[in-house]
Amino acid sequence: MAAALCFATPLFVLFLIVGCAARPFYPLPSKPPEGSRRPLQTTRPYNIAHRGSNGEFPEETLPAYERAIEEGADFIETDVLSSKDGVLICFHDVTLDETTDVETYKKFANRKRTYEVQGVNTTGFFTVDFTLKELQSLRVKQRYPYRDQQYNGKYSIITFEDYIAIALNAPRVVGIYPEIKNPVFINQRVKWPDGKRFEDKFVEILKKYGYRGSYLSKDWLKQPAFIQSFAPTSIIYISNLTDLPKILLIDDTTIPTQDTNQSYSEITSDSYFNYIKKYVVGIGPWKDTVVPVVNNYILTPTDLVARAHAHNLQVHPYTFRNEYNFVHFNFHQDPYEEFDYWINTIGVDGLFTDFTGSLHHFEEWTSNIPPDDTDEKGASRLLHKISVMVNSYRSL
């Protein structure tokens, strides 16, 4: 009898703790008061949700971004293009063909065009030939056939302002990471009043919603944002419009810059880094140019990251994907091994990923920072530990 009482006492205490603690750990859902949102973490590489959580939902859609926030993204990334009537939208390709159902609409059959895009004649249905209303009548679909197709046809294209609202309404501070996409092409095809250009409209919207401040400044930490582009001219132009941090994106070694026609070797040289660091805080290279790949095996890394860091430039490579055909054989088809390699061996400062949850779990599980059991996250961890203990008693 005494043994039974001894067993029951700690069990009762555990249930009492769970019962008392459950309500504070899981508050009723509501928008948190201004200033009470958990701040952006800055102690480990940034988890950048590439087009949202597009490993699960069609890219650049509202649920893809909301899911990425749920999964722990530090930043949600988007590509910004324009409609015919000058409204900025979130969409990756200048053509609609691959990720919408545009070809099923007979009324749009005569909209197919051939334009020169980055020196290549491209045929398709271009965003710049559709008004916002027409674009939002289309439905988005998953880009890759080996990903979940159940959401095809359910969601529409969103505007740049819709995307910003998703970040600002998040229950914690979530940064945005918009790309000025194909600015040369957009400025050729879309005209705004008063001689304004794509970049002007882009920055106007950021300012409208309060985005400002240099990297890690008080204003920036309140509403974090990185601006990215493959076009050096656009980055330099907007440097005169906003002090928000910029990232120069870098394509494959064979592809020159969109606007200045500079080679990969030129824009990754020490002399160019010394020049561009006046305008950017970092670079965003395609990961296979940082660590070359042959027959799906990685080779010896280049010195790109070390040289960028020597110039005080961050490095945010793209794009990390969980599927076996993207995880190189050296990592035994395990994306966690790949994350470990890039964070702890290569030493990058952020990663663009299609699978935000996977990167978040890896960083949480391998964090060297002890959890603070006084905050909401620490409290949730404590509750989980208590629940495990309770379940172990129940199994006896």
Short mmCIF file of C-alpha atoms in Angstrom, two decimals:
data_model
loop_
_atom_site.label_atom_id
_atom_site.label_comp_id
_atom_site.label_asym_id
_atom_site.label_seq_id
_atom_site.Cartn_x
_atom_site.Cartn_y
_atom_site.Cartn_z
CA MET A 1 0.00 0.00 0.00
CA ALA A 2 2.82 2.39 0.90
CA ALA A 3 4.53 1.63 -2.43
CA ALA A 4 1.31 2.38 -4.27
CA LEU A 5 1.02 5.74 -2.48
CA CYS A 6 4.61 6.58 -3.32
CA PHE A 7 3.87 5.84 -6.99
CA ALA A 8 0.60 7.80 -6.95
CA THR A 9 2.05 10.93 -5.37
CA PRO A 10 4.46 11.92 -8.18
CA LEU A 11 1.85 10.91 -10.75
CA PHE A 12 -0.72 13.18 -9.07
CA VAL A 13 1.80 16.03 -8.98
CA LEU A 14 2.56 15.58 -12.66
CA PHE A 15 -1.12 15.70 -13.59
CA LEU A 16 -1.54 18.75 -11.36
CA ILE A 17 1.34 20.51 -13.08
CA VAL A 18 -0.04 19.65 -16.51
CA GLY A 19 -3.50 20.83 -15.54
CA CYS A 20 -2.28 24.11 -14.09
CA ALA A 21 0.23 24.80 -16.82
CA ALA A 22 -1.81 23.86 -19.88
CA ARG A 23 -3.78 27.08 -20.17
CA PRO A 24 -0.79 29.51 -20.13
CA PHE A 25 1.19 27.30 -22.52
CA TYR A 26 -1.61 27.21 -25.10
CA PRO A 27 -3.45 30.55 -25.01
CA LEU A 28 -6.64 30.96 -26.96
CA PRO A 29 -5.92 32.00 -30.56
CA SER A 30 -6.04 35.74 -31.09
CA LYS A 31 -3.87 38.40 -32.63
CA PRO A 32 -1.16 39.25 -30.08
CA PRO A 33 -0.99 42.79 -28.71
CA GLU A 34 1.36 45.14 -30.53
CA GLY A 35 4.92 44.69 -29.29
CA SER A 36 4.33 41.27 -27.72
CA ARG A 37 5.24 39.14 -30.73
CA ARG A 38 8.28 36.91 -30.36
CA PRO A 39 11.22 38.61 -32.15
CA LEU A 40 13.16 37.33 -35.11
CA GLN A 41 15.92 34.92 -34.14
CA THR A 42 19.37 36.11 -35.19
CA THR A 43 21.60 33.52 -33.52
CA ARG A 44 21.70 30.89 -36.29
CA PRO A 45 21.42 30.80 -40.11
CA TYR A 46 18.14 32.16 -41.43
CA ASN A 47 15.44 29.72 -42.49
CA ILE A 48 14.16 31.27 -45.73
CA ALA A 49 10.90 29.79 -47.03
CA HIS A 50 11.51 29.65 -50.78
CA ARG A 51 8.21 30.73 -52.40
CA GLY A 52 6.59 29.68 -49.14
CA SER A 53 6.34 26.05 -48.10
CA ASN A 54 6.09 25.02 -51.72
CA GLY A 55 7.14 21.48 -51.02
CA GLU A 56 3.59 21.09 -49.68
CA PHE A 57 1.45 23.74 -51.41
CA PRO A 58 1.59 25.38 -54.85
CA GLU A 59 4.28 28.04 -54.74
CA GLU A 60 3.69 31.70 -53.86
CA THR A 61 0.13 31.12 -52.64
CA LEU A 62 -1.43 32.26 -49.39
CA PRO A 63 -1.47 28.76 -47.80
CA ALA A 64 2.14 28.16 -48.84
CA TYR A 65 3.22 31.25 -46.91
CA GLU A 66 0.98 30.58 -43.94
CA ARG A 67 2.26 27.01 -43.73
CA ALA A 68 5.87 28.23 -43.85
CA ILE A 69 5.19 30.52 -40.90
CA GLU A 70 3.61 27.64 -38.97
CA GLU A 71 6.68 25.53 -39.71
CA GLY A 72 9.11 28.08 -38.29
CA ALA A 73 10.35 30.19 -41.21
CA ASP A 74 12.40 33.24 -40.28
CA PHE A 75 11.67 34.82 -43.67
CA ILE A 76 9.10 34.13 -46.34
CA GLU A 77 10.51 34.65 -49.83
CA THR A 78 8.68 35.75 -52.95
CA ASP A 79 9.26 36.76 -56.55
CA VAL A 80 7.66 40.04 -57.59
CA LEU A 81 6.39 40.67 -61.12
CA SER A 82 3.74 42.99 -62.55
CA SER A 83 0.35 42.71 -64.18
CA LYS A 84 -0.55 44.61 -67.35
CA ASP A 85 -2.18 47.33 -65.26
CA GLY A 86 0.88 47.84 -63.09
CA VAL A 87 -0.11 45.90 -59.97
CA LEU A 88 2.77 44.02 -58.37
CA ILE A 89 2.09 40.31 -57.93
CA CYS A 90 3.82 37.30 -56.37
CA PHE A 91 4.79 34.96 -59.19
CA HIS A 92 8.03 33.33 -60.28
CA ASP A 93 7.91 32.90 -64.06
CA VAL A 94 7.28 35.73 -66.50
CA THR A 95 4.99 33.25 -68.24
CA LEU A 96 1.90 31.68 -66.69
CA ASP A 97 2.05 28.36 -68.52
CA GLU A 98 3.85 26.09 -66.07
CA THR A 99 2.09 26.87 -62.78
CA THR A 100 -1.43 28.04 -63.72
CA ASP A 101 -4.39 26.71 -65.71
CA VAL A 102 -4.23 29.57 -68.24
CA GLU A 103 -4.24 27.23 -71.24
CA THR A 104 -7.71 25.92 -70.32
CA TYR A 105 -9.35 29.33 -70.93
CA LYS A 106 -10.52 29.78 -74.51
CA LYS A 107 -11.02 33.50 -73.96
CA PHE A 108 -7.28 33.88 -73.37
CA ALA A 109 -6.12 31.77 -76.33
CA ASN A 110 -5.10 34.85 -78.32
CA ARG A 111 -2.86 36.16 -75.52
CA LYS A 112 0.07 33.85 -76.32
CA ARG A 113 3.12 35.90 -77.30
CA THR A 114 6.83 35.56 -78.05
CA TYR A 115 9.11 38.03 -76.30
CA GLU A 116 12.82 38.23 -75.73
CA VAL A 117 13.59 37.50 -72.08
CA GLN A 118 17.22 37.69 -70.96
CA GLY A 119 18.37 37.34 -74.55
CA VAL A 120 16.19 34.29 -75.29
CA ASN A 121 13.00 34.25 -77.39
CA THR A 122 10.33 32.88 -75.06
CA THR A 123 6.77 31.92 -76.06
CA GLY A 124 3.86 31.71 -73.64
CA PHE A 125 1.20 33.60 -71.74
CA PHE A 126 2.97 36.50 -70.03
CA THR A 127 1.84 38.15 -66.80
CA VAL A 128 2.34 41.56 -68.39
CA ASP A 129 -0.44 40.84 -70.91
CA PHE A 130 -3.08 40.22 -68.22
CA THR A 131 -4.79 42.63 -65.83
CA LEU A 132 -4.79 41.81 -62.13
CA LYS A 133 -8.45 40.81 -62.33
CA GLU A 134 -7.68 38.40 -65.16
CA LEU A 135 -4.65 36.98 -63.36
CA GLN A 136 -6.66 36.34 -60.22
CA SER A 137 -9.30 34.48 -62.21
CA LEU A 138 -6.66 31.84 -62.97
CA ARG A 139 -5.86 29.00 -60.59
CA VAL A 140 -2.40 27.93 -59.52
CA LYS A 141 -0.99 24.41 -59.68
CA GLN A 142 2.00 22.56 -58.26
CA ARG A 143 5.14 22.96 -60.38
CA TYR A 144 6.58 19.50 -59.80
CA PRO A 145 4.63 16.31 -60.66
CA TYR A 146 6.20 14.36 -57.77
CA ARG A 147 4.74 16.75 -55.18
CA ASP A 148 1.24 16.80 -53.73
CA GLN A 149 -1.28 17.58 -56.49
CA GLN A 150 -4.42 17.78 -54.35
CA TYR A 151 -4.31 21.59 -54.11
CA ASN A 152 -4.18 22.24 -57.85
CA GLY A 153 -6.91 24.62 -58.95
CA LYS A 154 -7.79 25.80 -55.43
CA TYR A 155 -5.77 28.99 -55.04
CA SER A 156 -5.21 32.19 -56.96
CA ILE A 157 -2.28 34.51 -57.59
CA ILE A 158 -1.77 37.00 -54.76
CA THR A 159 -0.50 40.56 -54.84
CA PHE A 160 2.71 41.84 -53.29
CA GLU A 161 0.57 43.65 -50.71
CA ASP A 162 -1.31 40.43 -49.87
CA TYR A 163 2.02 38.76 -49.23
CA ILE A 164 3.20 41.55 -46.93
CA ALA A 165 -0.05 41.31 -44.96
CA ILE A 166 0.60 37.60 -44.33
CA ALA A 167 3.95 38.43 -42.69
CA LEU A 168 2.60 41.36 -40.69
CA ASN A 169 -0.31 39.30 -39.36
CA ALA A 170 1.90 36.42 -38.22
CA PRO A 171 1.80 35.57 -34.48
CA ARG A 172 5.55 36.29 -34.24
CA VAL A 173 7.93 38.53 -36.15
CA VAL A 174 8.45 37.04 -39.61
CA GLY A 175 10.64 38.72 -42.19
CA ILE A 176 9.97 39.15 -45.89
CA TYR A 177 12.47 38.44 -48.66
CA PRO A 178 11.08 39.77 -51.97
CA GLU A 179 12.92 39.54 -55.30
CA ILE A 180 12.79 42.22 -57.97
CA LYS A 181 12.15 39.69 -60.73
CA ASN A 182 13.20 40.28 -64.35
CA PRO A 183 13.29 44.08 -63.97
CA VAL A 184 14.62 44.73 -67.49
CA PHE A 185 11.72 42.83 -69.08
CA ILE A 186 9.09 44.34 -66.75
CA ASN A 187 10.29 47.90 -67.39
CA GLN A 188 10.14 47.26 -71.13
CA ARG A 189 6.55 46.03 -71.05
CA VAL A 190 4.81 47.90 -68.21
CA LYS A 191 4.61 51.68 -67.89
CA TRP A 192 3.64 53.56 -64.75
CA PRO A 193 2.55 57.22 -64.45
CA ASP A 194 5.09 60.02 -63.91
CA GLY A 195 7.91 58.04 -65.46
CA LYS A 196 8.14 55.65 -62.53
CA ARG A 197 9.65 52.24 -63.02
CA PHE A 198 9.25 48.79 -61.53
CA GLU A 199 11.79 49.42 -58.78
CA ASP A 200 10.03 52.66 -57.72
CA LYS A 201 6.69 50.87 -57.29
CA PHE A 202 8.39 48.03 -55.43
CA VAL A 203 9.98 50.36 -52.86
CA GLU A 204 6.83 52.49 -52.57
CA ILE A 205 4.90 49.46 -51.35
CA LEU A 206 7.59 48.53 -48.84
CA LYS A 207 7.55 52.06 -47.44
CA LYS A 208 3.75 52.09 -47.36
CA TYR A 209 3.83 49.18 -44.92
CA GLY A 210 6.62 50.55 -42.76
CA TYR A 211 9.60 48.56 -44.00
CA ARG A 212 12.77 50.53 -43.44
CA GLY A 213 16.09 50.44 -41.65
CA SER A 214 19.55 49.02 -42.19
CA TYR A 215 20.40 45.46 -41.24
CA LEU A 216 19.82 44.72 -37.52
CA SER A 217 18.68 48.27 -36.80
CA LYS A 218 15.74 48.77 -34.44
CA ASP A 219 13.38 49.50 -37.35
CA TRP A 220 14.64 46.48 -39.28
CA LEU A 221 14.22 44.08 -36.37
CA LYS A 222 10.64 45.27 -35.94
CA GLN A 223 9.82 44.47 -39.60
CA PRO A 224 12.74 42.54 -41.11
CA ALA A 225 13.23 42.47 -44.87
CA PHE A 226 15.91 41.58 -47.40
CA ILE A 227 15.59 42.79 -51.00
CA GLN A 228 17.09 40.47 -53.60
CA SER A 229 17.75 40.61 -57.33
CA PHE A 230 19.85 39.03 -60.07
CA ALA A 231 20.14 42.51 -61.61
CA PRO A 232 22.98 44.64 -60.17
CA THR A 233 21.58 47.79 -61.80
CA SER A 234 18.29 47.40 -59.94
CA ILE A 235 20.05 46.88 -56.62
CA ILE A 236 22.16 49.99 -57.09
CA TYR A 237 19.10 51.99 -58.19
CA ILE A 238 17.03 51.07 -55.13
CA SER A 239 19.96 51.80 -52.84
CA ASN A 240 19.08 55.44 -53.39
CA LEU A 241 15.46 54.74 -52.38
CA THR A 242 15.76 52.59 -49.23
CA ASP A 243 18.36 51.53 -46.69
CA LEU A 244 16.87 48.04 -46.34
CA PRO A 245 19.54 45.34 -46.78
CA LYS A 246 20.00 43.92 -50.28
CA ILE A 247 21.22 40.57 -51.54
CA LEU A 248 22.82 40.06 -54.98
CA LEU A 249 21.59 36.78 -56.42
CA ILE A 250 24.10 34.78 -58.46
CA ASP A 251 23.07 32.30 -61.15
CA ASP A 252 24.87 29.34 -62.71
CA THR A 253 28.47 29.79 -63.81
CA THR A 254 27.38 29.90 -67.48
CA ILE A 255 24.72 32.61 -67.10
CA PRO A 256 25.64 36.32 -67.20
CA THR A 257 23.83 38.97 -65.15
CA GLN A 258 20.43 40.02 -66.48
CA ASP A 259 21.17 43.67 -67.06
CA THR A 260 24.93 44.26 -67.10
CA ASN A 261 25.93 41.08 -68.99
CA GLN A 262 28.72 40.35 -66.53
CA SER A 263 30.12 36.84 -66.21
CA TYR A 264 29.99 34.66 -63.13
CA SER A 265 33.74 34.94 -62.63
CA GLU A 266 33.53 38.74 -62.76
CA ILE A 267 30.74 39.18 -60.21
CA THR A 268 32.32 36.69 -57.78
CA SER A 269 35.79 38.25 -57.94
CA ASP A 270 37.32 39.98 -54.95
CA SER A 271 37.38 43.29 -56.78
CA TYR A 272 33.65 43.06 -57.52
CA PHE A 273 32.83 42.04 -53.94
CA ASN A 274 34.78 45.07 -52.77
CA TYR A 275 32.64 47.23 -55.08
CA ILE A 276 29.19 45.70 -54.53
CA LYS A 277 29.45 45.56 -50.73
CA LYS A 278 28.69 49.29 -50.77
CA TYR A 279 25.18 48.33 -51.89
CA VAL A 280 24.51 44.83 -50.54
CA VAL A 281 24.92 42.93 -47.28
CA GLY A 282 25.30 39.57 -48.97
CA ILE A 283 25.03 37.25 -51.94
CA GLY A 284 22.58 34.51 -52.82
CA PRO A 285 24.37 31.94 -55.01
CA TRP A 286 22.98 28.77 -56.51
CA LYS A 287 24.35 26.13 -54.14
CA ASP A 288 25.90 23.96 -56.85
CA THR A 289 28.22 26.82 -57.76
CA VAL A 290 29.48 27.00 -54.16
CA VAL A 291 30.01 23.25 -53.99
CA PRO A 292 30.38 21.84 -57.53
CA VAL A 293 28.49 18.67 -58.41
CA VAL A 294 29.26 15.89 -60.89
CA ASN A 295 26.94 12.90 -61.40
CA ASN A 296 25.03 13.98 -58.28
CA TYR A 297 28.13 13.82 -56.09
CA ILE A 298 29.56 16.96 -54.51
CA LEU A 299 33.18 17.87 -55.15
CA THR A 300 35.63 20.05 -53.25
CA PRO A 301 33.94 23.33 -52.25
CA THR A 302 35.07 26.56 -53.85
CA ASP A 303 36.37 29.44 -51.75
CA LEU A 304 33.31 31.60 -52.55
CA VAL A 305 31.89 31.60 -49.01
CA ALA A 306 35.25 32.30 -47.37
CA ARG A 307 35.95 35.19 -49.75
CA ALA A 308 32.45 36.65 -49.33
CA HIS A 309 32.83 36.51 -45.55
CA ALA A 310 36.24 38.19 -45.85
CA HIS A 311 34.38 41.10 -47.47
CA ASN A 312 31.79 41.05 -44.66
CA LEU A 313 29.13 39.67 -47.00
CA GLN A 314 26.55 37.13 -45.88
CA VAL A 315 25.91 34.04 -48.03
CA HIS A 316 22.36 32.70 -48.51
CA PRO A 317 22.49 29.84 -51.05
CA TYR A 318 19.47 28.43 -52.90
CA THR A 319 17.58 26.06 -53.13
CA PHE A 320 17.41 23.17 -50.65
CA ARG A 321 14.84 20.49 -51.47
CA ASN A 322 14.11 17.23 -49.68
CA GLU A 323 13.43 14.98 -52.66
CA TYR A 324 15.97 12.30 -53.48
CA ASN A 325 16.76 13.80 -56.90
CA PHE A 326 17.92 17.03 -55.24
CA VAL A 327 19.80 15.67 -52.20
CA HIS A 328 23.24 14.70 -53.48
CA PHE A 329 24.43 11.13 -52.97
CA ASN A 330 27.12 12.16 -50.48
CA PHE A 331 24.33 12.92 -48.00
CA HIS A 332 22.82 9.41 -48.22
CA GLN A 333 19.50 10.89 -49.43
CA ASP A 334 19.16 12.58 -46.03
CA PRO A 335 18.35 16.34 -46.13
CA TYR A 336 19.42 16.66 -42.48
CA GLU A 337 22.94 15.60 -43.42
CA GLU A 338 22.87 18.22 -46.16
CA PHE A 339 21.75 20.94 -43.75
CA ASP A 340 24.51 19.93 -41.34
CA TYR A 341 27.14 20.12 -44.08
CA TRP A 342 26.11 23.56 -45.30
CA ILE A 343 25.65 25.11 -41.87
CA ASN A 344 28.56 23.55 -39.98
CA THR A 345 31.13 22.82 -42.70
CA ILE A 346 30.50 25.47 -45.35
CA GLY A 347 29.28 28.04 -42.81
CA VAL A 348 26.47 29.81 -44.65
CA ASP A 349 24.32 32.52 -43.06
CA GLY A 350 20.92 31.50 -44.41
CA LEU A 351 19.33 28.83 -46.59
CA PHE A 352 16.51 29.01 -49.11
CA THR A 353 14.42 25.87 -48.73
CA ASP A 354 11.20 24.44 -50.16
CA PHE A 355 10.73 22.48 -46.92
CA THR A 356 10.76 25.01 -44.10
CA GLY A 357 9.69 22.52 -41.44
CA SER A 358 12.64 20.21 -42.07
CA LEU A 359 15.21 22.98 -41.73
CA HIS A 360 13.46 24.34 -38.64
CA HIS A 361 13.48 20.91 -36.95
CA PHE A 362 17.15 20.42 -37.78
CA GLU A 363 18.12 23.80 -36.32
CA GLU A 364 15.99 23.29 -33.22
CA TRP A 365 17.37 19.83 -32.52
CA THR A 366 20.99 20.84 -33.05
CA SER A 367 20.85 24.23 -31.35
CA ASN A 368 23.60 24.89 -28.81
CA ILE A 369 21.43 27.45 -27.05
CA PRO A 370 19.65 25.98 -24.00
CA PRO A 371 15.88 26.53 -24.06
CA ASP A 372 14.52 29.23 -21.79
CA ASP A 373 11.68 27.56 -19.90
CA THR A 374 10.21 30.94 -19.03
CA ASP A 375 9.21 31.79 -22.59
CA GLU A 376 6.32 30.32 -24.58
CA LYS A 377 8.52 27.97 -26.61
CA GLY A 378 10.37 26.77 -23.51
CA ALA A 379 7.07 26.27 -21.72
CA SER A 380 5.82 24.16 -24.58
CA ARG A 381 8.98 22.06 -24.39
CA LEU A 382 8.47 21.63 -20.65
CA LEU A 383 4.88 20.56 -21.16
CA HIS A 384 6.00 18.04 -23.75
CA LYS A 385 8.57 16.60 -21.33
CA ILE A 386 5.95 16.34 -18.60
CA SER A 387 3.53 14.63 -20.97
CA VAL A 388 6.18 12.06 -21.87
CA MET A 389 6.76 11.40 -18.18
CA VAL A 390 3.03 10.99 -17.56
CA ASN A 391 2.71 8.56 -20.44
CA SER A 392 5.59 6.53 -19.10
CA TYR A 393 3.76 6.18 -15.77
CA ARG A 394 0.57 5.18 -17.56
CA SER A 395 2.39 2.38 -19.33
CA LEU A 396 3.53 0.79 -16.06
#
